[in-house]
JSON list of C-alpha atoms in Angstrom, two decimals:
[
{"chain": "A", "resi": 161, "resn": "UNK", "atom": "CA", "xyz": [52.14, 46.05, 140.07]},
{"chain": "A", "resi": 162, "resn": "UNK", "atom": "CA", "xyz": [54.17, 48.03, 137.50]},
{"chain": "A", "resi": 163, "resn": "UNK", "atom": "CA", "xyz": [58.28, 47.61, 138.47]},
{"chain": "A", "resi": 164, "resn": "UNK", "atom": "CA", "xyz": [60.29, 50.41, 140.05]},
{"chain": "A", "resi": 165, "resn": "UNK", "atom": "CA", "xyz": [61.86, 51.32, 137.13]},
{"chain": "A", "resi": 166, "resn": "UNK", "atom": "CA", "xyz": [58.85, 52.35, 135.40]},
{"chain": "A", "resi": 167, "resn": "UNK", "atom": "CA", "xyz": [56.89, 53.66, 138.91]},
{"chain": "A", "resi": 168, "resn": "UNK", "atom": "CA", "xyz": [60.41, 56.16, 139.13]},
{"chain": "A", "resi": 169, "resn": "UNK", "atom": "CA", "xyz": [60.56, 57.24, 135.43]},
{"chain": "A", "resi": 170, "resn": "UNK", "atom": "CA", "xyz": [56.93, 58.40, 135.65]},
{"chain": "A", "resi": 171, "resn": "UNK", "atom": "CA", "xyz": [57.65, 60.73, 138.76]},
{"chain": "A", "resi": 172, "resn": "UNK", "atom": "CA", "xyz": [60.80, 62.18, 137.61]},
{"chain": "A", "resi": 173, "resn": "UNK", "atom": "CA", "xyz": [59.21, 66.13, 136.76]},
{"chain": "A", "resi": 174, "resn": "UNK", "atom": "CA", "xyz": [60.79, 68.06, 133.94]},
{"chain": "A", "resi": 175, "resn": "UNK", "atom": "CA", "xyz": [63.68, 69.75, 136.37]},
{"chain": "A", "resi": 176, "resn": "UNK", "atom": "CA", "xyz": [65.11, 66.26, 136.46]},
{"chain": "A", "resi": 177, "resn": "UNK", "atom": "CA", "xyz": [64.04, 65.57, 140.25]},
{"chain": "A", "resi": 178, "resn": "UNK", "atom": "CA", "xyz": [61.50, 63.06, 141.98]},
{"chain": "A", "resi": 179, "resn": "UNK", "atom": "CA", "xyz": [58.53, 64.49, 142.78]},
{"chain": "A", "resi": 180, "resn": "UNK", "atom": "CA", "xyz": [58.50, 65.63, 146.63]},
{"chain": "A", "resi": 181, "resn": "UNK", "atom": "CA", "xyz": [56.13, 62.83, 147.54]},
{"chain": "A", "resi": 182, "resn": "UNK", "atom": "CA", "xyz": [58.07, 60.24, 145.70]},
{"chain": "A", "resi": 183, "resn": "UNK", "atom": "CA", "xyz": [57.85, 57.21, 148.48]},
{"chain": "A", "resi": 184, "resn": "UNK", "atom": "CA", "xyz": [58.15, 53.16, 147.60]},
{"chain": "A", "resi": 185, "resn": "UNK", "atom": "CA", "xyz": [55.52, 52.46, 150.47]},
{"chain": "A", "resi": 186, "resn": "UNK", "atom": "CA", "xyz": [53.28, 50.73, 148.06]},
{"chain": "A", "resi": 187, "resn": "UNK", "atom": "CA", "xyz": [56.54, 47.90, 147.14]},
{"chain": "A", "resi": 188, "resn": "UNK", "atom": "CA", "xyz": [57.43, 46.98, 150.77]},
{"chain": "A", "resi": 189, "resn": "UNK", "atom": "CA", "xyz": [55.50, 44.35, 152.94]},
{"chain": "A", "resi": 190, "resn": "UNK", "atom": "CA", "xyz": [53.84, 44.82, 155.75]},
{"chain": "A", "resi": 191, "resn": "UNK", "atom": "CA", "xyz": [54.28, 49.02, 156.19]},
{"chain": "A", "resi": 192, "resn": "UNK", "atom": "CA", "xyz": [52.09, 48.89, 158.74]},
{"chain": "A", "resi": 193, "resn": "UNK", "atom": "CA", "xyz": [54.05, 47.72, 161.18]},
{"chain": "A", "resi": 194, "resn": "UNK", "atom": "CA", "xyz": [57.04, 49.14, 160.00]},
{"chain": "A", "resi": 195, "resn": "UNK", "atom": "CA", "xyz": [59.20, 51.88, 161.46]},
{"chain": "A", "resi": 196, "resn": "UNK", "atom": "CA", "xyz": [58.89, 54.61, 158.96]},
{"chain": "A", "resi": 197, "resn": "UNK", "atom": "CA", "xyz": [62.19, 55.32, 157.47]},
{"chain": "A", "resi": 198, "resn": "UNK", "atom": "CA", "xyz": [63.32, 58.18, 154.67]},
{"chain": "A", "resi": 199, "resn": "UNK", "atom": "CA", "xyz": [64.80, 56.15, 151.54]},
{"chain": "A", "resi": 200, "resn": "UNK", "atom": "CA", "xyz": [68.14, 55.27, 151.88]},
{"chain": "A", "resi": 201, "resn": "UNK", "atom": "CA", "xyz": [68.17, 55.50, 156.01]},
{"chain": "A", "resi": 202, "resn": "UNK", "atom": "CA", "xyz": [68.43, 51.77, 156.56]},
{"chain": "A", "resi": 203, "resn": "UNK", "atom": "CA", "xyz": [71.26, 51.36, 154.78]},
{"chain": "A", "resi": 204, "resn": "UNK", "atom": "CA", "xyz": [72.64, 54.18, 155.96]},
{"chain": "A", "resi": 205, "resn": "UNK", "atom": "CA", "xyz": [72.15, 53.21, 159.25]},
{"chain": "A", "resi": 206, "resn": "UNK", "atom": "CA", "xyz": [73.67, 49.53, 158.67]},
{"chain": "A", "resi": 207, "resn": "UNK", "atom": "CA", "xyz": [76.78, 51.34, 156.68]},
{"chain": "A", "resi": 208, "resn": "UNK", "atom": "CA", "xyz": [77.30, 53.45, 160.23]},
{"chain": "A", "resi": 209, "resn": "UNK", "atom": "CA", "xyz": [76.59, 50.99, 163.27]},
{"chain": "A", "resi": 210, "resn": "UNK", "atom": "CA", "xyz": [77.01, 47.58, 161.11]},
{"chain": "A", "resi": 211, "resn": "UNK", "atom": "CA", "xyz": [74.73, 44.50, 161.18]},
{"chain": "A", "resi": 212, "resn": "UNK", "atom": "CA", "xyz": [74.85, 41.04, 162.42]},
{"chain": "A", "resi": 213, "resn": "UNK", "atom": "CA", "xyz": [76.70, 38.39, 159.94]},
{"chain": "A", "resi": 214, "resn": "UNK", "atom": "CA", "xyz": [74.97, 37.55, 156.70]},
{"chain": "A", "resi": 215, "resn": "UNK", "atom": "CA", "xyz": [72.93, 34.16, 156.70]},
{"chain": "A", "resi": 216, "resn": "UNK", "atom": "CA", "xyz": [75.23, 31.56, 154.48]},
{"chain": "A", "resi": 217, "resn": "UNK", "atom": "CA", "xyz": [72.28, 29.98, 153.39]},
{"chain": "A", "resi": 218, "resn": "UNK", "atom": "CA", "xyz": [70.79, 33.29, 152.09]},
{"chain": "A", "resi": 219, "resn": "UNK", "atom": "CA", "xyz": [74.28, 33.87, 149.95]},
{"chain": "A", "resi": 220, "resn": "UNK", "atom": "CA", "xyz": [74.42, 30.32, 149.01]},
{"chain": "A", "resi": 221, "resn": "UNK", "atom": "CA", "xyz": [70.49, 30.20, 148.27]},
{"chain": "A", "resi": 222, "resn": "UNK", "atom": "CA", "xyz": [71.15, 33.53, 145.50]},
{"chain": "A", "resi": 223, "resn": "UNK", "atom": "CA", "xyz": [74.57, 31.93, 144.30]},
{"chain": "A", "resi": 224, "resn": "UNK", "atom": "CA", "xyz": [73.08, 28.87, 143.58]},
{"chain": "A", "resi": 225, "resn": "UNK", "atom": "CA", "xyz": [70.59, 30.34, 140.78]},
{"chain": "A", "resi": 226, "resn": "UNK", "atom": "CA", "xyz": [73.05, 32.98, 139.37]},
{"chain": "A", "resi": 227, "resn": "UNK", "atom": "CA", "xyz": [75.59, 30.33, 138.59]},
{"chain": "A", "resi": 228, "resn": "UNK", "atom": "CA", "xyz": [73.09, 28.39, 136.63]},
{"chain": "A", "resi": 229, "resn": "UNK", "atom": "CA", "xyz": [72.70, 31.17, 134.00]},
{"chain": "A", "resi": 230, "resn": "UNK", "atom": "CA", "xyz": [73.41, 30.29, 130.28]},
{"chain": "A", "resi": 231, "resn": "UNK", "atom": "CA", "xyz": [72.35, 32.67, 127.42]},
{"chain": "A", "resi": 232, "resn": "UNK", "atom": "CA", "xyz": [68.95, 31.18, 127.14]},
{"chain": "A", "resi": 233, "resn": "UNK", "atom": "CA", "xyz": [67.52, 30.86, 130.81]},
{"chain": "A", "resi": 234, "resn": "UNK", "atom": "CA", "xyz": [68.09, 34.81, 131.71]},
{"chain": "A", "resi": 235, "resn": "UNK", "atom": "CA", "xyz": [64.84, 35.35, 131.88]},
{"chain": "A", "resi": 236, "resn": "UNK", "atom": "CA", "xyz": [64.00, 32.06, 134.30]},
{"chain": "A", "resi": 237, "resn": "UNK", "atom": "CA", "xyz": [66.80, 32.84, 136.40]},
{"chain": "A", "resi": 238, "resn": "UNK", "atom": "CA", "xyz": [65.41, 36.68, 136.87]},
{"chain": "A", "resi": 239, "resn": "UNK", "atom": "CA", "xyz": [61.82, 35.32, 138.30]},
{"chain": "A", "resi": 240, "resn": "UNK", "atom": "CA", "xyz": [63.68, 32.53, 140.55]},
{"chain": "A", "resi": 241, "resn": "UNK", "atom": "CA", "xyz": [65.61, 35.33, 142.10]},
{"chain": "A", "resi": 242, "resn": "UNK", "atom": "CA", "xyz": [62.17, 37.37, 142.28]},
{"chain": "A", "resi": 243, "resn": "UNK", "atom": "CA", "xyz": [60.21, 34.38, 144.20]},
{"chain": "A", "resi": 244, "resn": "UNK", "atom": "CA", "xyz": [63.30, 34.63, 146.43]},
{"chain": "A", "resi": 245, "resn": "UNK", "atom": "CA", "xyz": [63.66, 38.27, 147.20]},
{"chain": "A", "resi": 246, "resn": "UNK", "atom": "CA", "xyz": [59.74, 38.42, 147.55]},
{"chain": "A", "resi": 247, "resn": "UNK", "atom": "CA", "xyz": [60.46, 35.86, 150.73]},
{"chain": "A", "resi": 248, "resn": "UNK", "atom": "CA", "xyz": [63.22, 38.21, 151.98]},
{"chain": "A", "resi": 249, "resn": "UNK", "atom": "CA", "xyz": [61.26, 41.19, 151.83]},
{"chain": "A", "resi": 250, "resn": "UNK", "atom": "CA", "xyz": [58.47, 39.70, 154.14]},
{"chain": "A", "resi": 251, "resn": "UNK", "atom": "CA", "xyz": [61.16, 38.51, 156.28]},
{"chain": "A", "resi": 252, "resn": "UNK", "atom": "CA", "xyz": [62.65, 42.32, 155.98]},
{"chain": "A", "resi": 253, "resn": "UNK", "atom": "CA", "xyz": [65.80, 41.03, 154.77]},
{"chain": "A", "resi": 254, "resn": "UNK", "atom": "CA", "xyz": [68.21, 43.74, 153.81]},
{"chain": "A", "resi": 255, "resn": "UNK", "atom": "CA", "xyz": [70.65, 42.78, 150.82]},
{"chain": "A", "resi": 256, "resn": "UNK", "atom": "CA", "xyz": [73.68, 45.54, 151.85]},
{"chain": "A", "resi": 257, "resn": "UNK", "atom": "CA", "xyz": [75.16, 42.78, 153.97]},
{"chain": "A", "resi": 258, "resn": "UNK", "atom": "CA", "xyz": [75.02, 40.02, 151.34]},
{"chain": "A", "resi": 259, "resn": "UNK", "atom": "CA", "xyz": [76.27, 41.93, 148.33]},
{"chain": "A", "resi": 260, "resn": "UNK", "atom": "CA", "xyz": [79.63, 41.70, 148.84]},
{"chain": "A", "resi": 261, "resn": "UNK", "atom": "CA", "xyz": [79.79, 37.84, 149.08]},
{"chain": "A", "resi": 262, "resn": "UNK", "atom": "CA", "xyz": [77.31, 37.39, 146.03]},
{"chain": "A", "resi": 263, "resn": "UNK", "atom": "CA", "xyz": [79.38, 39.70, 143.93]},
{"chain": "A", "resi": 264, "resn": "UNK", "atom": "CA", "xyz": [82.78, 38.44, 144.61]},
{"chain": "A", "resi": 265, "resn": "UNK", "atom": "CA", "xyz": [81.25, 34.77, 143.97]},
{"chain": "A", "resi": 266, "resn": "UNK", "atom": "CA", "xyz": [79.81, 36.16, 140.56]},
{"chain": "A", "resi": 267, "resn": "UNK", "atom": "CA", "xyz": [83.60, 37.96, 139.84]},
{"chain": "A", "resi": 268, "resn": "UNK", "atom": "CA", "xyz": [85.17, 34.11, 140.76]},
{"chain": "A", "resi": 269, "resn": "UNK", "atom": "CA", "xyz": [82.48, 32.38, 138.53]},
{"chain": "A", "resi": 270, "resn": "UNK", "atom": "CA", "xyz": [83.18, 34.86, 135.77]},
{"chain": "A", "resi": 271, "resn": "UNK", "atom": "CA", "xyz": [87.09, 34.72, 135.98]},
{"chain": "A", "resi": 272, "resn": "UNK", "atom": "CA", "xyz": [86.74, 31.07, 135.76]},
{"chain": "A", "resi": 273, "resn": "UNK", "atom": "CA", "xyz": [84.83, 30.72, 132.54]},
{"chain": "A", "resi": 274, "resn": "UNK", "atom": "CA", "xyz": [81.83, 28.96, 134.33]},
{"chain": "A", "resi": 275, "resn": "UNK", "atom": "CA", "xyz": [79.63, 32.23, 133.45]},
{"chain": "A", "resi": 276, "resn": "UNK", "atom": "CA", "xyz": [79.62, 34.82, 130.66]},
{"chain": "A", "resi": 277, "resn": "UNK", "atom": "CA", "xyz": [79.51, 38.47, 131.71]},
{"chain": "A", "resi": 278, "resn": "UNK", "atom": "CA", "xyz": [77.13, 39.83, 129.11]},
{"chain": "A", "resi": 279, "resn": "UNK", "atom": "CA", "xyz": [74.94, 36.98, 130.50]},
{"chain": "A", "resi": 280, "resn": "UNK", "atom": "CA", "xyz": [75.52, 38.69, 134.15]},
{"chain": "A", "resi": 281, "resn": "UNK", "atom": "CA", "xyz": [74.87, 41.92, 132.83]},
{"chain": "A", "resi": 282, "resn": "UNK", "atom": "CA", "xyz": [71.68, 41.11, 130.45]},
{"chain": "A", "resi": 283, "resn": "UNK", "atom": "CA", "xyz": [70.50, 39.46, 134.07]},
{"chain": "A", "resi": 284, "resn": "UNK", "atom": "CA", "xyz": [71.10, 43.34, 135.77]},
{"chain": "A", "resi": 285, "resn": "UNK", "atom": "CA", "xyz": [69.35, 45.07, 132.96]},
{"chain": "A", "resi": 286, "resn": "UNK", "atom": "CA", "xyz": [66.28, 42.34, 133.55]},
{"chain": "A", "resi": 287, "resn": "UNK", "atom": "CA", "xyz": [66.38, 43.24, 137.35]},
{"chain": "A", "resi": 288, "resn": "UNK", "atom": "CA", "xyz": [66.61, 47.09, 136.83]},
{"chain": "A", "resi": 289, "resn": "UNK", "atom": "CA", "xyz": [63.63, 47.53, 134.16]},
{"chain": "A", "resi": 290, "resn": "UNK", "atom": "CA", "xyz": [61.33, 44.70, 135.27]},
{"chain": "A", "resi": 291, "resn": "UNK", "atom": "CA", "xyz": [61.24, 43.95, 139.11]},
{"chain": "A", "resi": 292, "resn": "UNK", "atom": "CA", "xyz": [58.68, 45.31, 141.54]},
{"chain": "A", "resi": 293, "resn": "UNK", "atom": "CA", "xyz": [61.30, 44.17, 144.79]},
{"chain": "A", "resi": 294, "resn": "UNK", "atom": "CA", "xyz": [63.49, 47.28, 146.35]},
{"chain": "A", "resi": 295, "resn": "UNK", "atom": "CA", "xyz": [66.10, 45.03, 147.74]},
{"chain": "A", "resi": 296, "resn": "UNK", "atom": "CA", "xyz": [66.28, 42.94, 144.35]},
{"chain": "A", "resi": 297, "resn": "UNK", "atom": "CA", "xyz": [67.06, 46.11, 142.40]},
{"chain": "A", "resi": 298, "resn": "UNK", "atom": "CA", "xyz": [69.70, 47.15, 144.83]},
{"chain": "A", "resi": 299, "resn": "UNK", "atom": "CA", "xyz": [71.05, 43.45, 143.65]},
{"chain": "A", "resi": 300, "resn": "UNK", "atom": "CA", "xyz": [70.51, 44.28, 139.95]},
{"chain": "A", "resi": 301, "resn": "UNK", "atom": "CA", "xyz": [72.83, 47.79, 140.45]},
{"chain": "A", "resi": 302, "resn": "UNK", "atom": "CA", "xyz": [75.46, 46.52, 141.77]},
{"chain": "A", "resi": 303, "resn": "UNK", "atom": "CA", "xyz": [76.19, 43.86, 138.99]},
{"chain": "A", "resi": 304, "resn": "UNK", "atom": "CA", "xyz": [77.13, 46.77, 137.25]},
{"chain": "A", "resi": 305, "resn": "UNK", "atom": "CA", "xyz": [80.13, 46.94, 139.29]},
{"chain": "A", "resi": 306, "resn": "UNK", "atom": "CA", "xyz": [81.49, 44.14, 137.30]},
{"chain": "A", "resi": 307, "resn": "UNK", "atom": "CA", "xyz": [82.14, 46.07, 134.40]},
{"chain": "A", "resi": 308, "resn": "UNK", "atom": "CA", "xyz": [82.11, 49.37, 133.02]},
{"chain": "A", "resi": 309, "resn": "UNK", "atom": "CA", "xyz": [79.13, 49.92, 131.08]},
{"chain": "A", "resi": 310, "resn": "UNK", "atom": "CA", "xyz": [79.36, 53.79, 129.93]},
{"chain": "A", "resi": 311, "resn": "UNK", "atom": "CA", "xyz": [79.19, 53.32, 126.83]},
{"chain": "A", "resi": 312, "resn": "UNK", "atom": "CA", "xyz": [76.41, 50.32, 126.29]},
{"chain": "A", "resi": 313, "resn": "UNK", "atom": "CA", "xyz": [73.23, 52.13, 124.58]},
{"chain": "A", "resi": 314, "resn": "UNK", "atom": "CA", "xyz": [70.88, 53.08, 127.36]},
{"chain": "A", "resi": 315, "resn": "UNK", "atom": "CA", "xyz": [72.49, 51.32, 130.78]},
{"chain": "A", "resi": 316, "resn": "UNK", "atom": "CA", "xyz": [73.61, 54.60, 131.97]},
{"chain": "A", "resi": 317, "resn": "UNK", "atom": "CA", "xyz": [70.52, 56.41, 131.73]},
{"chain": "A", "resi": 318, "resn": "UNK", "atom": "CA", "xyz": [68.46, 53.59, 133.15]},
{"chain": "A", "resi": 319, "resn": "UNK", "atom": "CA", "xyz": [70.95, 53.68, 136.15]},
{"chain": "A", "resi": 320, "resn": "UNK", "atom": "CA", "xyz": [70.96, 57.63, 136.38]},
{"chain": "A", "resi": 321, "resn": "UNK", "atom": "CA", "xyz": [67.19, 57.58, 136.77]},
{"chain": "A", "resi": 322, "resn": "UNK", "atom": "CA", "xyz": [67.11, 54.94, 139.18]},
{"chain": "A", "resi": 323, "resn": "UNK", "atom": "CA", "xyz": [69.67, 56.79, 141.36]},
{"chain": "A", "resi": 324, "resn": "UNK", "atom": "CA", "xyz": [67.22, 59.51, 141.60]},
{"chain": "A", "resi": 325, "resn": "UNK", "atom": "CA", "xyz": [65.33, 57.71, 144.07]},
{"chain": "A", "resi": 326, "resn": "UNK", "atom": "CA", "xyz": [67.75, 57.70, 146.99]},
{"chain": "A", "resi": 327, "resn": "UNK", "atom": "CA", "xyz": [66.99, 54.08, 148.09]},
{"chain": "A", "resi": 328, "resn": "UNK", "atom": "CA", "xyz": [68.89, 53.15, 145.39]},
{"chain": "A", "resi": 329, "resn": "UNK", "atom": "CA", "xyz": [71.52, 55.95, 144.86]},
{"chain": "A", "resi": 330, "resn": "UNK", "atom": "CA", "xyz": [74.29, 54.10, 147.31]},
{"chain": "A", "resi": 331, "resn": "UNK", "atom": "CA", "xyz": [73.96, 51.03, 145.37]},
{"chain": "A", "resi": 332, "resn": "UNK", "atom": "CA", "xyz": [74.22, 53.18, 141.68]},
{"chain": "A", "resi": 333, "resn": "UNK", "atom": "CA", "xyz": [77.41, 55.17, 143.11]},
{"chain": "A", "resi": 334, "resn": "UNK", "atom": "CA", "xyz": [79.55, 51.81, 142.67]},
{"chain": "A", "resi": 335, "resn": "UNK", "atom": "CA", "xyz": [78.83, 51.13, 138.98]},
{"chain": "A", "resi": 336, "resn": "UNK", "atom": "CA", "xyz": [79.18, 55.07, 137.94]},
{"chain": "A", "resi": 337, "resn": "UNK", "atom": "CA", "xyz": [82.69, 55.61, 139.87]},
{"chain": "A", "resi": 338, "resn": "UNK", "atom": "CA", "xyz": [83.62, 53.14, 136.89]},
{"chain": "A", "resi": 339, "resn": "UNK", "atom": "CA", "xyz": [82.89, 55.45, 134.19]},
{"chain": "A", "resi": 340, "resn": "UNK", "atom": "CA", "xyz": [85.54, 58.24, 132.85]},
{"chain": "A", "resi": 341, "resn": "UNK", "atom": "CA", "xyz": [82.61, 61.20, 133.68]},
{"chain": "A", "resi": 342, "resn": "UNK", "atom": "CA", "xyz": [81.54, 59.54, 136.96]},
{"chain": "A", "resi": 343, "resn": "UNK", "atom": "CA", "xyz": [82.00, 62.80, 138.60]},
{"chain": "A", "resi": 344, "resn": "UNK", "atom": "CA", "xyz": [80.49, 64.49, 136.66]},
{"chain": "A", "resi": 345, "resn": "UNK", "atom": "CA", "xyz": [77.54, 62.32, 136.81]},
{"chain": "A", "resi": 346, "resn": "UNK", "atom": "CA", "xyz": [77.92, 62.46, 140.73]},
{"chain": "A", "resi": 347, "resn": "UNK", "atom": "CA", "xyz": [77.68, 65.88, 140.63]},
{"chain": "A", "resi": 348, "resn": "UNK", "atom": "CA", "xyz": [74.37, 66.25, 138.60]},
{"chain": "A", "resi": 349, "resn": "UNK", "atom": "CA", "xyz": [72.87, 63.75, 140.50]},
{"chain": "A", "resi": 350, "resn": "UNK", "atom": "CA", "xyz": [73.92, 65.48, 143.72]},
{"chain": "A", "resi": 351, "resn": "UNK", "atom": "CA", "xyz": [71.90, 68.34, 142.72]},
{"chain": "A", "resi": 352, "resn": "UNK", "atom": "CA", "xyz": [68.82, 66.75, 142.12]},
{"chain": "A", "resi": 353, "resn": "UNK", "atom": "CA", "xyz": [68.57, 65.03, 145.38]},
{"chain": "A", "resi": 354, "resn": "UNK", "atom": "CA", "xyz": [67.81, 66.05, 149.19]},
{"chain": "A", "resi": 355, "resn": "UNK", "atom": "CA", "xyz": [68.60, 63.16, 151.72]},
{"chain": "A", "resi": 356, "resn": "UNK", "atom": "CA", "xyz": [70.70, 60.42, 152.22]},
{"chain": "A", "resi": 357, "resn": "UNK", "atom": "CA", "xyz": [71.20, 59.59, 148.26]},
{"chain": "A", "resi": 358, "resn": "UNK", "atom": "CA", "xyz": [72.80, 63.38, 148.43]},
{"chain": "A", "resi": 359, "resn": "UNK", "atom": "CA", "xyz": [75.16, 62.18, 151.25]},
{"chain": "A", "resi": 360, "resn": "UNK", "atom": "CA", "xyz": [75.87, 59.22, 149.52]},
{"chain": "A", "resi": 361, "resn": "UNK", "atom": "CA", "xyz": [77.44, 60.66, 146.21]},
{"chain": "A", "resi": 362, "resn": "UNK", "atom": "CA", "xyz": [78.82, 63.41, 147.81]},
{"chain": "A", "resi": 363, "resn": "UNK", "atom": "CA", "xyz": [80.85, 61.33, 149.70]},
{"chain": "A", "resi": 364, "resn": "UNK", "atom": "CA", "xyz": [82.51, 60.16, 146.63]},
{"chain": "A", "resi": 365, "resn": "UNK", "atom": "CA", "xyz": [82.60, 63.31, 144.89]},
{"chain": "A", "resi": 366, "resn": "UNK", "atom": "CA", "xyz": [85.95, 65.25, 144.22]},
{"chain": "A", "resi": 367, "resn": "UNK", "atom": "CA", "xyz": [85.81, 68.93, 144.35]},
{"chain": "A", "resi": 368, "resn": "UNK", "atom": "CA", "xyz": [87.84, 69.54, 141.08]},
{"chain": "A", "resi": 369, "resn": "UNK", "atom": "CA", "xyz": [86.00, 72.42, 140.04]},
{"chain": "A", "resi": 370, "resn": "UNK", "atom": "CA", "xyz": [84.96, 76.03, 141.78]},
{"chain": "A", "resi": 371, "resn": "UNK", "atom": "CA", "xyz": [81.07, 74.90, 141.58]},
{"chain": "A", "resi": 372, "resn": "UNK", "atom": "CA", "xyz": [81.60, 71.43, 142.96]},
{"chain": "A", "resi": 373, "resn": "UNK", "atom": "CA", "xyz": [83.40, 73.37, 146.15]},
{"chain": "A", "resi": 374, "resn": "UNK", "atom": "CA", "xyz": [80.89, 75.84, 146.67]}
]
């Protein structure tokens, strides 16, 4: 299976949106038996009525392989998380409730000296161009959060594109609200989207000019 990254660049059409039958059904398990929800709704829907407590062995389970990385086991760390997520997803774990308590142990391990940052963020660019997993790629955006990455070659656009598709656009909102045009990147992306990735980023968009009001 090619990864998301790829499966969303090659349905973005030439106005900049997603095509209108843009869906991720063929990367989820078991859809069959699924309730059928519009991209984004299931986070939305956690955001507005809240969840039960994240599982401590789930955070502890992803913090124990992140805080292993070095500059030469990226790569190995990546497909660890991968096997991991891949169990999650049959289990229908959702990450929103766990991505707080991963990050700020990433933030700690980083402040501390036990992990390098460009080593964090070479992980996110692994998880945002290579895996096939939804939730895993919701994971791989918000490292970007850590730092602000506007003007690395390429990070932006990759993230721009993948907010497109509005599973994703919550989780690319935190890493562009770091950047000195993040509004202006809101807006645009506002525009190109329909559902709950529109209510998302215009939630954090500030009506500074006569265009973003109307």
């Amino acid at each position: 299976m090619e990864s998301i990254f790829n499966y969303i660049y090659l349905n973005i059409q030439k106005n900049g949106k997603l095509k209108d039958n843009f869906t991720l059904d063929e990367y989820r398990a078991n859809t069959e038996t699924n309730l059928n929800f519009e991209d984004g709704a299931e986070d939305g829907i956690i955001i507005t009525h809240g969840t039960s407590k994240p599982s401590k062995k789930i955070i502890k389970e992803i913090n124990t392989i992140i805080e292993k990385i070095n500059e030469e086991n990226t790569w190995q760390v990546f497909e660890k998380l991968e096997k991991c997520f891949d169990k999650y997803e049959k289990k229908q774990i959702k990450i929103l409730p766990y991505i707080e308590p991963i990050i700020d142990e990433m933030t700690k391990n980083i402040c501390d000296f036990k992990i390098s940052i460009i080593t964090i963020l070479k992980l996110g660019i692994n998880i945002i161009l290579a895996t096939n997993n939804i939730e895993m790629m919701k994971l791989g955006l918000t490292i970007f959060q850590l730092m602000n990455v506007s003007d690395f070659k390429l990070i932006p656009e990759f993230i721009e594109k993948i907010a497109l598709c509005e599973e994703f656009t919550l989780y690319a909102v935190g890493p562009i609200l770091l950047w000195k045009n993040a509004n202006d990147v809101i807006f645009r992306l506002a525009k190109k989207t329909n559902g709950w990735g529109k209510i998302f980023l215009v939630e954090n968009l500030q009506p500074t000019t006569e265009n973003i009001k109307e």
